[in-house]
mmCIF file of C-alpha atoms in Angstrom:
data_model
loop_
_atom_site.group_PDB
_atom_site.id
_atom_site.type_symbol
_atom_site.label_atom_id
_atom_site.label_comp_id
_atom_site.label_asym_id
_atom_site.label_seq_id
_atom_site.Cartn_x
_atom_site.Cartn_y
_atom_site.Cartn_z
ATOM 1 C CA UNK A 18 43.785 -0.571 -33.919
ATOM 2 C CA UNK A 19 43.626 0.188 -30.066
ATOM 3 C CA UNK A 20 41.469 3.122 -30.855
ATOM 4 C CA UNK A 21 38.992 1.304 -32.385
ATOM 5 C CA UNK A 22 38.711 -1.316 -29.777
ATOM 6 C CA UNK A 23 38.418 1.337 -27.136
ATOM 7 C CA UNK A 24 35.680 3.104 -28.954
ATOM 8 C CA UNK A 25 33.699 -0.270 -29.280
ATOM 9 C CA UNK A 26 34.304 -0.754 -25.744
ATOM 10 C CA UNK A 27 32.889 2.691 -24.890
ATOM 11 C CA UNK A 28 29.861 2.416 -27.001
ATOM 12 C CA UNK A 29 29.001 -0.963 -25.466
ATOM 13 C CA UNK A 30 29.417 0.427 -21.927
ATOM 14 C CA UNK A 31 27.373 3.611 -23.059
ATOM 15 C CA UNK A 32 24.642 0.959 -24.255
ATOM 16 C CA UNK A 33 24.492 -0.815 -21.237
ATOM 17 C CA UNK A 34 24.286 2.324 -18.971
ATOM 18 C CA UNK A 35 21.362 3.441 -21.164
ATOM 19 C CA UNK A 36 19.494 0.413 -20.818
ATOM 20 C CA UNK A 37 20.018 0.394 -17.195
ATOM 21 C CA UNK A 38 18.523 3.949 -17.001
ATOM 22 C CA UNK A 39 15.655 2.893 -19.312
ATOM 23 C CA UNK A 40 14.708 0.042 -17.037
ATOM 24 C CA UNK A 41 14.915 2.027 -14.052
ATOM 25 C CA UNK A 42 12.953 5.136 -15.165
ATOM 26 C CA UNK A 43 9.906 2.723 -16.338
ATOM 27 C CA UNK A 44 8.566 5.762 -18.762
ATOM 28 C CA UNK A 45 6.792 3.167 -21.407
ATOM 29 C CA UNK A 46 5.229 6.035 -23.246
ATOM 30 C CA UNK A 47 8.926 7.432 -24.331
ATOM 31 C CA UNK A 48 10.164 6.088 -27.656
ATOM 32 C CA UNK A 49 13.812 4.691 -27.376
ATOM 33 C CA UNK A 50 15.002 7.347 -29.549
ATOM 34 C CA UNK A 51 13.992 9.895 -27.416
ATOM 35 C CA UNK A 52 15.303 8.587 -24.055
ATOM 36 C CA UNK A 53 18.481 10.961 -23.798
ATOM 37 C CA UNK A 54 16.171 13.869 -22.502
ATOM 38 C CA UNK A 55 16.036 15.755 -19.384
ATOM 39 C CA UNK A 56 12.826 14.322 -18.309
ATOM 40 C CA UNK A 57 13.895 10.994 -18.909
ATOM 41 C CA UNK A 58 16.911 11.027 -16.904
ATOM 42 C CA UNK A 59 15.194 13.044 -14.086
ATOM 43 C CA UNK A 60 12.712 10.355 -13.865
ATOM 44 C CA UNK A 61 15.351 7.618 -13.744
ATOM 45 C CA UNK A 62 17.081 9.359 -11.099
ATOM 46 C CA UNK A 63 13.762 10.158 -8.995
ATOM 47 C CA UNK A 64 12.919 6.432 -9.117
ATOM 48 C CA UNK A 65 16.424 5.418 -7.852
ATOM 49 C CA UNK A 66 16.090 7.861 -4.973
ATOM 50 C CA UNK A 67 12.400 6.478 -3.951
ATOM 51 C CA UNK A 68 13.545 2.797 -4.193
ATOM 52 C CA UNK A 69 13.784 2.620 -0.464
ATOM 53 C CA UNK A 70 11.348 2.735 2.560
ATOM 54 C CA UNK A 71 13.657 4.227 5.256
ATOM 55 C CA UNK A 72 10.896 3.921 8.083
ATOM 56 C CA UNK A 73 7.523 2.746 8.809
ATOM 57 C CA UNK A 74 4.885 3.871 11.264
ATOM 58 C CA UNK A 75 2.820 1.198 13.018
ATOM 59 C CA UNK A 76 -0.804 1.620 13.703
ATOM 60 C CA UNK A 77 -0.028 2.340 17.439
ATOM 61 C CA UNK A 78 2.508 5.377 16.540
ATOM 62 C CA UNK A 79 5.512 3.133 16.757
ATOM 63 C CA UNK A 80 8.409 4.188 14.252
ATOM 64 C CA UNK A 81 10.237 1.139 12.629
ATOM 65 C CA UNK A 82 13.746 1.561 11.122
ATOM 66 C CA UNK A 83 15.433 -1.851 11.421
ATOM 67 C CA UNK A 84 14.912 -4.072 8.227
ATOM 68 C CA UNK A 85 13.642 -6.957 10.207
ATOM 69 C CA UNK A 86 11.080 -5.034 12.310
ATOM 70 C CA UNK A 87 9.795 -3.494 8.767
ATOM 71 C CA UNK A 88 9.668 -6.821 7.374
ATOM 72 C CA UNK A 89 7.659 -8.553 10.035
ATOM 73 C CA UNK A 90 5.179 -5.467 10.357
ATOM 74 C CA UNK A 91 4.605 -5.666 6.448
ATOM 75 C CA UNK A 92 3.979 -9.427 6.591
ATOM 76 C CA UNK A 93 1.764 -9.299 9.502
ATOM 77 C CA UNK A 94 -0.164 -6.606 7.792
ATOM 78 C CA UNK A 95 -0.809 -8.498 4.480
ATOM 79 C CA UNK A 96 -1.200 -11.789 6.187
ATOM 80 C CA UNK A 97 -4.321 -10.204 8.387
ATOM 81 C CA UNK A 98 -5.552 -8.442 5.087
ATOM 82 C CA UNK A 99 -5.550 -11.664 2.767
ATOM 83 C CA UNK A 100 -6.793 -13.967 5.587
ATOM 84 C CA UNK A 101 -7.294 -17.562 5.126
ATOM 85 C CA UNK A 102 -9.745 -19.788 3.556
ATOM 86 C CA UNK A 103 -12.875 -20.610 5.698
ATOM 87 C CA UNK A 104 -15.095 -23.647 4.878
ATOM 88 C CA UNK A 105 -18.761 -22.656 4.398
ATOM 89 C CA UNK A 106 -21.658 -24.359 6.023
ATOM 90 C CA UNK A 107 -24.213 -22.875 3.642
ATOM 91 C CA UNK A 108 -23.976 -21.646 0.074
ATOM 92 C CA UNK A 109 -26.270 -19.617 -2.547
ATOM 93 C CA UNK A 110 -28.667 -21.181 -4.700
ATOM 94 C CA UNK A 111 -27.204 -19.063 -7.801
ATOM 95 C CA UNK A 112 -29.904 -20.238 -10.314
ATOM 96 C CA UNK A 113 -32.816 -18.614 -8.374
ATOM 97 C CA UNK A 114 -30.838 -15.378 -8.903
ATOM 98 C CA UNK A 115 -31.623 -15.376 -12.638
ATOM 99 C CA UNK A 116 -27.968 -15.341 -13.377
ATOM 100 C CA UNK A 117 -27.332 -15.984 -17.239
ATOM 101 C CA UNK A 118 -25.673 -19.158 -18.250
ATOM 102 C CA UNK A 119 -23.725 -18.706 -21.446
ATOM 103 C CA UNK A 120 -22.112 -21.093 -23.828
ATOM 104 C CA UNK A 121 -18.402 -20.703 -23.244
ATOM 105 C CA UNK A 122 -17.203 -23.981 -24.313
ATOM 106 C CA UNK A 123 -14.636 -22.473 -26.816
ATOM 107 C CA UNK A 124 -12.936 -21.019 -24.170
ATOM 108 C CA UNK A 125 -11.617 -24.493 -23.281
ATOM 109 C CA UNK A 126 -9.910 -25.241 -26.754
ATOM 110 C CA UNK A 127 -6.369 -26.389 -26.560
ATOM 111 C CA UNK A 128 -3.763 -23.589 -26.660
ATOM 112 C CA UNK A 129 -2.080 -23.378 -30.126
ATOM 113 C CA UNK A 130 1.326 -22.230 -31.118
ATOM 114 C CA UNK A 131 -0.065 -19.414 -33.104
ATOM 115 C CA UNK A 132 -2.139 -18.107 -30.206
ATOM 116 C CA UNK A 133 0.616 -18.411 -27.897
ATOM 117 C CA UNK A 134 3.114 -16.416 -30.318
ATOM 118 C CA UNK A 135 0.576 -13.778 -30.888
ATOM 119 C CA UNK A 136 -0.232 -13.245 -27.507
ATOM 120 C CA UNK A 137 3.720 -12.918 -26.618
ATOM 121 C CA UNK A 138 3.965 -10.345 -29.472
ATOM 122 C CA UNK A 139 0.988 -8.198 -28.080
ATOM 123 C CA UNK A 140 2.938 -7.867 -24.571
ATOM 124 C CA UNK A 141 5.027 -5.078 -23.862
ATOM 125 C CA UNK A 142 8.971 -5.767 -24.158
ATOM 126 C CA UNK A 143 10.616 -3.746 -21.183
ATOM 127 C CA UNK A 144 7.917 -3.851 -18.424
ATOM 128 C CA UNK A 145 9.585 -4.866 -14.749
ATOM 129 C CA UNK A 146 10.679 -8.685 -14.686
ATOM 130 C CA UNK A 147 9.423 -10.926 -12.073
ATOM 131 C CA UNK A 148 11.612 -13.554 -9.973
ATOM 132 C CA UNK A 149 12.885 -15.220 -13.252
ATOM 133 C CA UNK A 150 14.384 -11.870 -14.679
ATOM 134 C CA UNK A 151 12.828 -12.393 -17.944
ATOM 135 C CA UNK A 152 11.136 -9.571 -19.978
ATOM 136 C CA UNK A 153 8.934 -9.826 -23.014
ATOM 137 C CA UNK A 154 11.925 -8.859 -25.192
ATOM 138 C CA UNK A 155 13.468 -12.130 -24.451
ATOM 139 C CA UNK A 156 10.626 -14.239 -25.427
ATOM 140 C CA UNK A 157 10.127 -12.136 -28.621
ATOM 141 C CA UNK A 158 13.952 -12.430 -29.573
ATOM 142 C CA UNK A 159 14.505 -15.944 -28.376
ATOM 143 C CA UNK A 160 11.059 -17.559 -29.723
ATOM 144 C CA UNK A 161 12.556 -19.858 -32.181
ATOM 145 C CA UNK A 162 14.803 -21.284 -29.335
ATOM 146 C CA UNK A 163 12.480 -21.543 -26.443
ATOM 147 C CA UNK A 164 9.264 -22.353 -28.577
ATOM 148 C CA UNK A 165 9.038 -26.059 -28.111
ATOM 149 C CA UNK A 166 9.700 -25.725 -24.213
ATOM 150 C CA UNK A 167 7.266 -22.762 -23.857
ATOM 151 C CA UNK A 168 4.570 -24.658 -25.816
ATOM 152 C CA UNK A 169 5.063 -27.827 -23.878
ATOM 153 C CA UNK A 170 4.768 -25.964 -20.668
ATOM 154 C CA UNK A 171 1.562 -24.106 -21.881
ATOM 155 C CA UNK A 172 0.084 -27.529 -22.818
ATOM 156 C CA UNK A 173 0.693 -28.815 -19.663
ATOM 157 C CA UNK A 174 -1.303 -26.056 -18.019
ATOM 158 C CA UNK A 175 -4.183 -26.885 -20.362
ATOM 159 C CA UNK A 176 -3.930 -30.322 -19.273
ATOM 160 C CA UNK A 177 -4.082 -29.148 -15.541
ATOM 161 C CA UNK A 178 -0.834 -30.870 -14.630
ATOM 162 C CA UNK A 179 0.316 -28.283 -11.868
ATOM 163 C CA UNK A 180 3.054 -30.044 -10.051
ATOM 164 C CA UNK A 181 5.868 -27.985 -9.111
ATOM 165 C CA UNK A 182 3.848 -25.070 -11.011
ATOM 166 C CA UNK A 183 4.821 -22.670 -7.987
ATOM 167 C CA UNK A 184 8.205 -22.423 -9.303
ATOM 168 C CA UNK A 185 6.838 -20.444 -12.519
ATOM 169 C CA UNK A 186 3.973 -18.914 -10.606
ATOM 170 C CA UNK A 187 5.642 -16.854 -7.312
ATOM 171 C CA UNK A 188 6.001 -13.072 -7.450
ATOM 172 C CA UNK A 189 8.090 -10.260 -5.991
ATOM 173 C CA UNK A 190 5.748 -7.716 -4.202
ATOM 174 C CA UNK A 191 6.621 -4.166 -4.674
ATOM 175 C CA UNK A 192 5.396 -1.429 -2.339
ATOM 176 C CA UNK A 193 5.023 1.923 -4.362
ATOM 177 C CA UNK A 194 4.093 4.930 -2.486
ATOM 178 C CA UNK A 195 0.824 6.573 -3.192
ATOM 179 C CA UNK A 196 1.942 10.065 -1.544
ATOM 180 C CA UNK A 197 4.955 12.096 -0.844
ATOM 181 C CA UNK A 198 6.565 11.204 2.614
ATOM 182 C CA UNK A 199 4.467 7.727 3.031
ATOM 183 C CA UNK A 200 5.237 6.121 6.225
ATOM 184 C CA UNK A 201 2.407 3.879 7.170
ATOM 185 C CA UNK A 202 1.710 0.408 5.398
ATOM 186 C CA UNK A 203 -1.475 1.803 3.951
ATOM 187 C CA UNK A 204 0.408 4.630 2.241
ATOM 188 C CA UNK A 205 1.780 2.099 -0.073
ATOM 189 C CA UNK A 206 0.229 0.183 -3.048
ATOM 190 C CA UNK A 207 1.449 -3.413 -3.380
ATOM 191 C CA UNK A 208 2.218 -4.338 -7.097
ATOM 192 C CA UNK A 209 3.081 -8.035 -7.811
ATOM 193 C CA UNK A 210 5.885 -8.767 -10.243
ATOM 194 C CA UNK A 211 5.204 -12.189 -11.501
ATOM 195 C CA UNK A 212 6.960 -14.970 -13.405
ATOM 196 C CA UNK A 213 6.621 -13.923 -17.224
ATOM 197 C CA UNK A 214 5.235 -17.339 -17.962
ATOM 198 C CA UNK A 215 2.384 -16.990 -15.353
ATOM 199 C CA UNK A 216 1.921 -13.562 -17.078
ATOM 200 C CA UNK A 217 1.584 -14.994 -20.280
ATOM 201 C CA UNK A 218 -0.888 -17.860 -19.154
ATOM 202 C CA UNK A 219 -3.199 -15.130 -17.883
ATOM 203 C CA UNK A 220 -2.915 -13.016 -20.796
ATOM 204 C CA UNK A 221 -3.876 -15.894 -22.907
ATOM 205 C CA UNK A 222 -6.874 -16.503 -20.966
ATOM 206 C CA UNK A 223 -7.618 -12.780 -20.993
ATOM 207 C CA UNK A 224 -7.727 -12.690 -24.691
ATOM 208 C CA UNK A 225 -9.878 -15.640 -25.174
ATOM 209 C CA UNK A 226 -12.492 -14.073 -22.455
ATOM 210 C CA UNK A 227 -12.260 -10.460 -24.142
ATOM 211 C CA UNK A 228 -14.862 -11.574 -26.817
ATOM 212 C CA UNK A 229 -17.303 -12.770 -24.298
ATOM 213 C CA UNK A 230 -17.125 -9.854 -21.824
ATOM 214 C CA UNK A 231 -20.161 -8.243 -23.040
ATOM 215 C CA UNK A 232 -22.247 -11.118 -22.376
ATOM 216 C CA UNK A 233 -21.104 -11.747 -19.043
ATOM 217 C CA UNK A 234 -20.585 -8.104 -17.846
ATOM 218 C CA UNK A 235 -23.814 -6.094 -17.146
ATOM 219 C CA UNK A 236 -24.271 -2.743 -19.369
ATOM 220 C CA UNK A 237 -24.118 -0.768 -16.090
ATOM 221 C CA UNK A 238 -20.723 -1.963 -15.216
ATOM 222 C CA UNK A 239 -18.614 0.115 -17.286
ATOM 223 C CA UNK A 240 -14.912 -0.151 -15.751
ATOM 224 C CA UNK A 241 -12.324 -2.604 -17.454
ATOM 225 C CA UNK A 242 -14.233 -3.452 -20.377
ATOM 226 C CA UNK A 243 -13.289 -2.725 -24.014
ATOM 227 C CA UNK A 244 -15.672 -0.074 -25.542
ATOM 228 C CA UNK A 245 -16.956 1.085 -22.362
ATOM 229 C CA UNK A 246 -16.034 4.013 -20.129
ATOM 230 C CA UNK A 247 -15.803 4.277 -16.391
ATOM 231 C CA UNK A 248 -16.179 7.828 -16.709
ATOM 232 C CA UNK A 249 -19.910 6.939 -17.940
ATOM 233 C CA UNK A 250 -20.667 6.148 -14.102
ATOM 234 C CA UNK A 251 -19.666 9.420 -12.834
ATOM 235 C CA UNK A 252 -21.695 11.122 -15.206
ATOM 236 C CA UNK A 253 -24.579 8.810 -14.109
ATOM 237 C CA UNK A 254 -24.069 9.710 -10.392
ATOM 238 C CA UNK A 255 -23.728 13.513 -11.327
ATOM 239 C CA UNK A 256 -27.128 13.651 -13.323
ATOM 240 C CA UNK A 257 -28.761 11.509 -10.605
ATOM 241 C CA UNK A 258 -27.899 13.914 -7.975
ATOM 242 C CA UNK A 259 -29.065 16.695 -10.109
ATOM 243 C CA UNK A 260 -32.455 14.912 -10.403
ATOM 244 C CA UNK A 261 -32.777 14.241 -6.641
ATOM 245 C CA UNK A 262 -31.956 17.779 -5.924
ATOM 246 C CA UNK A 263 -35.132 18.693 -8.260
ATOM 247 C CA UNK A 264 -37.481 16.386 -6.428
ATOM 248 C CA UNK A 265 -39.610 17.749 -3.724
ATOM 249 C CA UNK A 266 -39.457 14.362 -1.595
ATOM 250 C CA UNK A 267 -36.552 13.557 0.713
ATOM 251 C CA UNK A 268 -34.101 11.294 -1.092
ATOM 252 C CA UNK A 269 -30.848 9.475 0.257
ATOM 253 C CA UNK A 270 -27.850 8.739 -2.127
ATOM 254 C CA UNK A 271 -25.574 6.046 -0.978
ATOM 255 C CA UNK A 272 -22.018 5.645 -1.844
ATOM 256 C CA UNK A 273 -20.483 2.479 -1.026
ATOM 257 C CA UNK A 274 -16.850 1.869 -0.793
ATOM 258 C CA UNK A 275 -15.548 -1.588 -2.204
ATOM 259 C CA UNK A 276 -11.891 -1.431 -1.177
ATOM 260 C CA UNK A 277 -10.057 -4.364 -0.945
ATOM 261 C CA UNK A 278 -12.811 -6.395 -2.369
ATOM 262 C CA UNK A 279 -10.379 -8.532 -4.436
ATOM 263 C CA UNK A 280 -8.120 -9.226 -1.336
ATOM 264 C CA UNK A 281 -11.314 -10.717 0.773
ATOM 265 C CA UNK A 282 -13.116 -12.441 -1.957
ATOM 266 C CA UNK A 283 -14.081 -16.231 -1.188
ATOM 267 C CA UNK A 284 -12.383 -18.051 -4.021
ATOM 268 C CA UNK A 285 -14.641 -21.193 -3.604
ATOM 269 C CA UNK A 286 -17.708 -19.049 -4.062
ATOM 270 C CA UNK A 287 -16.079 -17.307 -6.698
ATOM 271 C CA UNK A 288 -15.400 -20.468 -8.840
ATOM 272 C CA UNK A 289 -19.384 -21.369 -7.991
ATOM 273 C CA UNK A 290 -20.026 -18.156 -9.774
ATOM 274 C CA UNK A 291 -17.841 -19.132 -12.546
ATOM 275 C CA UNK A 292 -19.562 -22.565 -13.216
ATOM 276 C CA UNK A 293 -22.933 -20.941 -12.910
ATOM 277 C CA UNK A 294 -21.971 -18.577 -15.605
ATOM 278 C CA UNK A 295 -21.094 -21.324 -17.980
ATOM 279 C CA UNK A 296 -17.449 -21.593 -17.574
ATOM 280 C CA UNK A 297 -16.265 -25.273 -17.785
ATOM 281 C CA UNK A 298 -13.962 -27.519 -15.638
ATOM 282 C CA UNK A 299 -10.739 -26.905 -17.642
ATOM 283 C CA UNK A 300 -11.072 -23.123 -17.253
ATOM 284 C CA UNK A 301 -12.068 -23.199 -13.496
ATOM 285 C CA UNK A 302 -9.198 -25.633 -12.883
ATOM 286 C CA UNK A 303 -6.549 -23.304 -14.700
ATOM 287 C CA UNK A 304 -7.987 -20.459 -12.630
ATOM 288 C CA UNK A 305 -7.668 -22.236 -9.423
ATOM 289 C CA UNK A 306 -3.973 -23.364 -10.491
ATOM 290 C CA UNK A 307 -2.880 -19.995 -11.000
ATOM 291 C CA UNK A 308 -4.489 -18.621 -7.806
#
């Protein structure tokens, strides 16, 4: 009797330890049955060692080691990067630019229970959780228990009732090093770990929008659209360069860097563009509530 209880206890602890290691490793392309490998445990230990920023070097060469100093430096950097909303005195007459206006009224249909459940099923189960600590696996396993509350919350979002929505829409910002021995803030890539509910809402919107992207995104924009390949852009540049070299006349080829475009975009102007493209008031209001 005691031997069986001890065996069950050891198996439970072993399962818990393996679950913690799997969460720490973040190797989503490994099957659960193949987790007990050298690569898996090496990756888990590697992530554990890297989960700390020992020091930061400022733009003036000052080395910061205290937690309060690093926290202040990081906050000031991203506060200056994101900036603040500025009222515009003028705007652009988008109708004169020949932008298409597409019928997108189907995007504003109420969210159905089947649509929400299919979205939950399509989301990964073991991605890093946000402030709420929940993952996709919890939503899938406990769906019958939490279904009524989730549908009510989803319906409130569609009805644009965003009171206290920040409680479900905050995020942890994690800094991942872009290279070995990263010391400057620019050497880290910020990743937002959002609440799973907010992630669910955005995924539902993305799934609805996917069917209309071919009409909204011009053919020469090949990134982040299903059925298109970003490599096509590199091939186009390669062939264009070869063509220009064959010409007898002088030519100039410009490469424009659009880094940080998302951080510095004007949200009021973006909403004007959405309205011009045919997005309705419900869609624009939900986007505003999320952002």
